[in-house]
Amino acid sequence: MSEALIHRVKELEAELEKLKSQLKERGGAGEDMELTSHVNTDCRPDGNTSNNTSSSKKGKKASKERPFDFSAHPRRHVALRLAYLGWAYQGFAVQENTDNTVEARLFEALLKTRLIQERQTSNYHRCGRTDKGVSAFSQVITIDLRSTQFGGGLGVTLPESVDVGVKNKASASELPYVKMLNRVLPQDIRILDWAPVAEGFSARFDCQSRTYRYYFPRGSLDVALMADAAKRYEGTHDFRNICKMDVGNGVLQFERTILSASVKSLQPQQISSTDQYEPFVFEIKGLAFLYHQVRCMMALLLLIGQKLEAPEIINQLLDVQSNPRKPQYSMAVDYPLVLYDCHFEGLSWRQDSEEVNYVLSALQQHWTQSAVKTHVIHGMIQGLEAIGGVSSAHCWLVEGSRQKNYRPLLERPCCESLESRINHFVKRGRLERGEGENGGEAVHRGKRSKHSHNSLSLPVSAETPSSEQSTNQKAED
């Protein structure tokens, strides 16, 4: 090694030591490492220091960022109406074992836009709790959001520290809630509109009715028979045999009121045909629904449409005195089910025409892609039928595999009775027995229940509770 090169290396080392000592004097241990990297890179012929400089600037900017002061802003209690395609999600509500839910994405957007500080203090209620794979066109939530309305207004709570001059000042326009959220939400979750509501208003308890739709093709089904059978659901009945009993979470009564139920074609203007691809919909409107109730109702209609069961099977399963235990049967699949409408009285929904068009455009694009794929598959089916293929009469909308020999529902093994399920969860501590209002024995949520803070009791001797309990207890599909 030449003496000139050795001399140069020593100069660089001396320079490095000098820089290190300067950094130590300033107390910048973190910057010491960064500058060391900078000097080493500078010694290389192809040295590039732009990345280090950029990251340094970002770090300084982040350290100077002030926390957002929510206490300086008014809060407003609002209703948000949203639509979502639920096929890629594990349900609407947040769950402990997954974050792949619509509600998780929604709260990520609310936090990112700083419309709320945290979920726990947001006064949040949802209208319906849709299951895995289920979509919604009109889900509604109520929540407290950050507002600009220092002059007050419906649902507005002013910050304590605001002075009188600010209170009397003319209010600015409200934050564009719909636009703010839609810009950060996934494409398959869209806010449609919002409405100011009174502080005590709840999307869950103030909903007048909920409407579900289940879409299906005619296939080989007897849709007229299904339409006749659907009417048997109307009225107030005990649906324990037409749902999944969620006793462990405190759902101890199963009376629900169905306002209307129908099966109808989505193309009523066309002359009646037997086209197996003609789309139909089962539409059901009720005050509230039990866990998996709609999918169980649809499963029975599909059995009736295939003429495997008579329409009278619905009346028999609703008669819990004669049939106190649910026969084992598979539910209808999840993806055709939609929470179509949540009805409220007195709300003034505020829409942004630009946002409506934005959502509409995205849905039209999605529909075009899906419709083209549908026609491609239909063309393949027609091609196979043209060369002698025979289409299957199998119904593809029921979970599980179809048995070769059908066994009537009332001849099948039955699930546990309600009393047996209650005893099971009492032993596990999820439910507890105690004294009822009239001195009799009652069951209520135990200390180990996830929902023990919202206790509901039920007299053991009365398996059919009052209509008031039925209305207030919401265990949604």
XYZ file of C-alpha atoms in Angstrom:
477
model
C 0.000 0.000 0.000
C 1.418 3.403 -1.027
C 2.266 5.988 1.604
C -0.162 8.489 0.005
C -3.085 6.045 0.375
C -2.171 5.256 3.989
C -1.968 8.965 4.731
C -5.445 9.524 3.173
C -6.998 6.717 5.264
C -5.554 8.230 8.440
C -6.998 11.633 7.508
C -10.441 10.118 7.040
C -10.251 8.282 10.362
C -9.238 11.495 12.113
C -12.117 13.322 10.480
C -14.506 10.599 11.595
C -13.308 10.764 15.207
C -13.659 14.537 15.183
C -17.281 14.300 13.968
C -18.094 11.658 16.574
C -16.794 13.812 19.394
C -18.862 16.759 18.158
C -22.005 14.629 18.178
C -21.343 13.368 21.690
C -21.050 16.930 22.900
C -24.519 17.641 21.488
C -25.924 14.473 23.070
C -27.038 13.113 19.680
C -26.366 9.412 19.978
C -28.908 8.518 17.285
C -27.487 11.082 14.855
C -23.995 9.685 15.554
C -24.924 6.391 13.905
C -26.552 8.106 10.947
C -23.563 10.403 10.333
C -21.136 7.470 10.600
C -23.091 5.763 7.849
C -22.989 9.030 5.857
C -19.207 9.336 6.086
C -18.619 5.684 5.197
C -20.867 6.020 2.177
C -19.093 9.213 1.133
C -15.852 7.269 0.852
C -17.302 5.009 -1.846
C -17.080 6.060 -5.493
C -20.850 5.367 -5.957
C -21.928 6.808 -2.584
C -25.552 8.047 -2.389
C -26.768 9.872 0.678
C -30.263 10.899 -0.447
C -32.113 8.118 1.466
C -30.410 8.943 4.754
C -31.116 12.662 4.358
C -34.784 11.948 3.537
C -35.331 9.642 6.521
C -33.664 12.176 8.800
C -36.091 14.887 7.660
C -39.078 12.571 8.159
C -37.929 11.692 11.665
C -37.577 15.367 12.626
C -41.009 16.161 11.167
C -42.671 13.304 13.048
C -41.085 14.326 16.334
C -42.474 17.863 15.989
C -46.056 16.721 15.176
C -48.500 17.769 17.888
C -51.172 15.394 19.234
C -54.663 16.251 17.986
C -56.691 18.086 20.641
C -60.200 16.591 20.460
C -61.295 18.612 23.521
C -61.108 21.818 21.467
C -63.770 20.624 18.991
C -67.535 20.087 19.269
C -68.898 16.561 18.970
C -71.997 15.611 17.022
C -74.195 12.530 17.407
C -74.984 11.343 13.881
C -76.387 8.374 11.994
C -74.291 7.002 9.132
C -75.837 4.802 6.459
C -73.425 2.481 4.697
C -73.381 -0.233 2.059
C -70.864 -3.055 1.819
C -70.190 -6.262 -0.060
C -69.546 -8.718 2.743
C -68.180 -11.632 0.713
C -64.533 -10.991 1.632
C -65.196 -10.302 5.334
C -65.735 -12.439 8.419
C -68.891 -10.499 9.295
C -69.768 -6.928 10.227
C -68.937 -6.796 13.936
C -65.410 -6.707 15.380
C -64.249 -10.126 16.594
C -61.523 -11.265 18.968
C -59.986 -13.844 16.617
C -59.786 -11.754 13.416
C -59.587 -8.138 12.283
C -61.048 -8.952 8.860
C -64.457 -7.419 9.558
C -66.362 -4.480 8.112
C -66.494 -2.781 11.514
C -62.708 -3.035 11.921
C -62.180 -1.267 8.581
C -64.796 1.336 9.512
C -63.088 2.240 12.792
C -59.691 2.368 11.098
C -61.173 5.033 8.785
C -62.813 6.935 11.651
C -59.527 7.054 13.560
C -57.450 7.930 10.496
C -59.677 10.899 9.663
C -59.685 11.901 13.355
C -63.456 11.957 13.436
C -63.259 10.035 16.732
C -60.594 9.766 19.412
C -61.325 6.133 20.317
C -64.139 3.632 19.975
C -64.774 3.346 23.714
C -65.859 6.990 24.029
C -67.644 7.320 20.680
C -71.199 6.406 21.847
C -71.371 3.779 19.077
C -74.397 1.600 18.199
C -75.068 -0.537 15.112
C -78.463 -1.472 13.703
C -77.676 -5.014 12.552
C -74.910 -7.558 13.100
C -74.542 -9.306 9.745
C -72.749 -12.643 9.608
C -69.727 -13.792 7.595
C -70.293 -13.333 3.842
C -73.477 -11.276 4.262
C -73.739 -7.883 2.517
C -75.742 -4.741 3.278
C -77.266 -1.955 1.249
C -78.589 0.023 4.202
C -76.691 -0.749 7.400
C -76.984 2.118 9.902
C -74.749 3.084 12.818
C -74.957 5.957 15.308
C -71.805 7.564 16.673
C -70.345 10.814 18.048
C -68.106 12.498 15.454
C -65.920 15.595 15.508
C -67.869 18.635 14.321
C -67.381 22.242 13.223
C -70.663 23.448 14.727
C -69.544 25.801 17.530
C -72.953 27.464 17.239
C -74.692 24.268 18.374
C -77.372 22.258 16.572
C -79.095 18.871 16.631
C -76.861 16.322 18.377
C -74.026 18.838 18.961
C -72.080 18.884 22.242
C -69.810 21.914 22.655
C -66.384 21.707 24.312
C -66.280 23.036 27.879
C -63.393 25.384 27.170
C -65.006 27.268 24.267
C -65.568 31.006 24.969
C -68.838 32.883 24.513
C -67.573 34.746 21.428
C -66.964 31.511 19.561
C -70.367 30.126 20.596
C -72.166 33.151 19.164
C -70.183 33.089 15.925
C -72.013 31.856 12.821
C -71.359 28.145 12.309
C -69.274 26.954 9.398
C -70.505 24.169 7.123
C -70.324 20.720 8.682
C -67.434 18.388 7.951
C -67.981 16.333 4.756
C -68.297 13.050 6.667
C -69.228 10.933 3.637
C -66.371 12.165 1.460
C -63.780 11.981 4.252
C -64.581 8.355 5.072
C -65.028 7.085 1.513
C -61.553 8.334 0.587
C -59.928 6.018 3.148
C -62.342 3.051 3.217
C -61.898 -0.056 0.993
C -63.826 0.022 -2.294
C -66.298 -2.628 -1.066
C -67.375 -0.488 1.929
C -69.114 2.832 1.132
C -70.795 5.497 3.260
C -74.003 6.579 1.494
C -75.264 9.482 3.615
C -75.534 10.837 7.163
C -78.144 12.427 9.416
C -77.883 14.529 12.585
C -79.727 12.844 15.476
C -80.540 13.589 19.109
C -77.937 12.555 21.681
C -79.979 9.608 23.005
C -80.814 8.202 19.563
C -79.613 4.612 18.979
C -79.289 2.785 15.661
C -80.015 -0.443 17.518
C -82.936 0.426 19.766
C -84.662 3.111 17.665
C -84.868 1.030 14.479
C -88.524 0.490 13.531
C -87.917 -2.522 11.296
C -85.251 -4.393 9.367
C -85.625 -5.875 5.881
C -83.471 -8.694 4.520
C -83.291 -9.986 0.967
C -82.051 -13.387 -0.184
C -81.379 -13.671 -3.933
C -81.632 -16.964 -5.851
C -82.275 -18.304 -9.384
C -85.441 -20.231 -10.191
C -83.546 -23.419 -11.080
C -85.924 -26.368 -10.732
C -87.654 -24.845 -7.693
C -91.442 -24.511 -7.381
C -91.407 -20.781 -6.630
C -95.213 -20.568 -6.302
C -95.097 -23.155 -3.515
C -92.256 -21.231 -1.852
C -94.258 -17.978 -2.022
C -97.222 -19.654 -0.315
C -94.967 -21.130 2.375
C -93.215 -17.793 3.067
C -96.511 -16.223 4.195
C -96.576 -18.696 7.098
C -93.666 -16.842 8.699
C -95.723 -13.674 9.158
C -96.890 -12.777 12.662
C -95.358 -13.278 16.101
C -93.886 -16.753 16.628
C -91.279 -18.625 18.627
C -88.458 -19.220 16.125
C -86.196 -21.449 18.259
C -86.452 -24.211 15.616
C -85.666 -21.785 12.773
C -82.447 -20.156 14.003
C -79.226 -20.982 15.800
C -79.861 -20.729 19.545
C -77.252 -18.345 20.960
C -77.921 -19.217 24.605
C -74.288 -18.786 25.640
C -74.492 -15.056 24.865
C -77.656 -14.566 26.892
C -80.314 -14.994 24.184
C -82.906 -16.833 26.247
C -86.139 -16.170 24.382
C -86.967 -16.631 20.717
C -90.239 -14.870 20.028
C -89.946 -12.519 17.048
C -92.462 -10.570 14.952
C -92.350 -10.840 11.156
C -94.226 -8.008 9.444
C -94.080 -9.396 5.890
C -92.513 -12.264 3.951
C -92.633 -12.851 0.195
C -90.982 -14.685 -2.690
C -91.109 -12.772 -5.968
C -89.409 -12.473 -9.349
C -86.961 -9.639 -9.954
C -88.340 -9.398 -13.508
C -92.121 -9.100 -12.927
C -92.632 -7.220 -16.202
C -91.736 -10.334 -18.165
C -94.289 -12.951 -19.116
C -94.230 -15.861 -16.671
C -91.682 -18.413 -17.790
C -89.837 -21.485 -16.601
C -86.376 -20.076 -17.283
C -84.133 -21.694 -14.679
C -81.852 -18.616 -14.668
C -84.651 -16.157 -13.847
C -83.680 -14.286 -10.641
C -85.972 -14.349 -7.600
C -85.775 -12.838 -4.133
C -87.046 -13.885 -0.721
C -87.788 -10.618 1.112
C -88.556 -10.562 4.817
C -89.319 -7.604 7.083
C -89.342 -7.840 10.867
C -88.777 -5.956 14.083
C -85.628 -7.935 14.919
C -84.006 -11.224 13.971
C -82.258 -14.078 15.748
C -78.820 -15.468 14.969
C -78.916 -17.174 11.521
C -82.720 -16.862 11.474
C -83.049 -15.668 7.868
C -80.704 -18.345 6.502
C -82.644 -21.057 8.345
C -85.934 -19.660 7.012
C -84.512 -19.725 3.500
C -83.231 -23.294 3.947
C -86.777 -24.461 4.713
C -88.147 -22.607 1.668
C -85.534 -24.303 -0.552
C -86.587 -27.729 0.771
C -90.216 -26.821 0.045
C -89.316 -25.518 -3.438
C -87.635 -28.862 -4.197
C -90.823 -30.594 -2.910
C -88.812 -32.442 -0.283
C -91.020 -30.897 2.415
C -94.605 -29.611 2.401
C -95.333 -25.954 3.286
C -96.924 -27.213 6.523
C -93.444 -28.009 7.887
C -93.115 -24.306 8.789
C -96.241 -24.399 10.966
C -95.022 -27.590 12.614
C -91.614 -26.128 13.481
C -93.223 -22.950 14.829
C -95.314 -25.104 17.182
C -92.726 -25.421 19.979
C -95.189 -27.203 22.248
C -95.360 -30.148 19.841
C -91.777 -29.780 18.603
C -89.679 -28.234 21.407
C -86.352 -29.295 19.835
C -84.927 -28.250 16.467
C -84.353 -31.069 13.943
C -80.877 -31.083 12.447
C -80.694 -29.401 9.029
C -78.246 -27.265 7.055
C -78.653 -23.511 6.566
C -78.789 -21.702 3.250
C -75.388 -20.347 2.152
C -74.354 -16.828 3.185
C -73.401 -14.862 0.048
C -76.921 -14.199 -1.421
C -78.119 -12.548 1.817
C -78.333 -8.742 2.092
C -79.456 -6.436 4.895
C -81.556 -4.424 2.475
C -83.123 -1.745 4.673
C -83.165 -0.433 8.239
C -86.193 1.783 8.755
C -86.139 4.814 11.066
C -88.702 7.550 11.562
C -87.958 11.261 11.508
C -84.388 11.173 10.159
C -83.291 13.777 7.623
C -80.591 12.083 5.553
C -78.000 14.383 3.983
C -76.549 13.289 0.677
C -73.710 14.579 -1.448
C -74.637 14.142 -5.121
C -70.978 13.938 -6.092
C -70.436 11.103 -3.612
C -73.599 9.280 -4.744
C -72.280 9.332 -8.313
C -68.851 8.217 -7.094
C -70.336 5.179 -5.314
C -72.657 4.434 -8.233
C -69.757 4.478 -10.696
C -67.751 2.042 -8.564
C -70.732 -0.330 -8.271
C -71.412 -0.174 -12.017
C -67.811 -1.137 -12.694
C -68.085 -4.048 -10.258
C -71.414 -5.139 -11.768
C -70.001 -5.042 -15.314
C -67.121 -7.340 -14.342
C -69.437 -9.764 -12.510
C -72.081 -9.759 -15.282
C -69.504 -10.480 -17.987
C -68.110 -13.395 -15.954
C -71.674 -14.697 -15.459
C -72.320 -14.653 -19.220
C -69.005 -16.364 -19.926
C -69.966 -19.218 -17.576
C -73.512 -19.314 -18.985
C -72.078 -19.638 -22.489
C -69.993 -22.622 -21.395
C -73.090 -24.249 -19.863
C -75.076 -23.763 -23.084
C -72.212 -25.220 -25.087
C -72.164 -28.390 -22.997
C -75.967 -28.700 -23.132
C -75.799 -28.369 -26.953
C -73.641 -31.493 -27.198
C -75.963 -33.575 -25.007
C -75.007 -32.551 -21.488
C -77.825 -32.704 -18.927
C -78.076 -29.942 -16.333
C -78.280 -30.989 -12.689
C -81.438 -30.249 -10.722
C -79.365 -29.970 -7.540
C -79.910 -26.874 -5.362
C -76.513 -25.228 -4.819
C -77.648 -22.812 -2.117
C -77.659 -25.124 0.915
C -74.545 -25.766 2.980
C -73.077 -29.261 3.057
C -73.529 -32.168 0.667
C -76.902 -33.549 -0.352
C -77.745 -37.037 0.873
C -78.765 -39.672 -1.684
C -81.927 -40.559 0.201
C -83.712 -37.561 1.699
C -84.810 -37.916 5.316
C -87.835 -35.771 6.330
C -87.060 -33.113 8.938
C -89.374 -34.446 11.642
C -87.725 -37.895 11.400
C -84.204 -36.565 11.951
C -82.200 -36.382 15.191
C -82.858 -33.194 17.154
C -80.598 -30.592 18.718
C -80.502 -30.002 22.477
C -83.543 -28.434 24.077
C -83.482 -24.841 25.376
C -83.506 -26.064 28.988
C -80.562 -28.377 28.285
C -78.570 -25.516 26.729
C -79.324 -23.285 29.720
C -78.103 -25.994 32.144
C -74.927 -26.391 30.083
C -74.029 -22.696 30.325
C -75.033 -22.453 33.980
C -72.412 -25.133 34.727
C -69.803 -23.149 32.767
C -70.621 -19.910 34.573
C -71.861 -18.099 31.456
C -75.388 -18.065 32.937
C -76.600 -17.971 36.524
C -79.838 -18.989 38.208
C -81.465 -16.620 40.676
C -84.755 -15.412 42.078
C -87.210 -13.894 39.619
C -89.537 -10.914 40.078
C -92.454 -13.064 41.286
C -90.361 -15.232 43.576
C -89.803 -17.924 40.952
C -86.489 -19.062 39.522
C -84.891 -16.954 36.770
C -81.820 -17.226 34.583
C -79.501 -14.316 33.800
C -76.042 -13.757 32.372
C -73.249 -14.911 34.645
C -69.961 -13.318 35.626
C -68.097 -15.201 32.890
C -70.400 -13.978 30.142
C -68.919 -11.580 27.595
C -72.119 -9.525 27.891
C -72.628 -9.613 31.662
C -72.717 -5.780 31.738
C -76.043 -5.916 29.859
C -77.832 -8.602 31.808
C -81.090 -10.145 30.643
C -83.093 -12.492 32.829
C -85.723 -15.042 31.880
C -88.106 -16.974 34.159
C -87.273 -20.673 33.861
C -90.912 -21.658 34.079
C -91.903 -19.385 31.181
C -90.082 -20.277 27.986
C -92.174 -17.744 26.071
C -91.405 -14.263 27.468
C -93.319 -11.027 27.159
C -93.474 -9.157 23.864
C -91.559 -6.272 25.486
C -88.564 -8.538 26.079
C -88.872 -9.776 22.523
C -88.691 -6.261 21.104
C -85.792 -5.138 23.259
C -83.573 -8.179 22.771
C -81.736 -7.832 19.447
C -79.749 -10.883 18.399
C -79.341 -10.078 14.732
C -78.780 -12.456 11.840
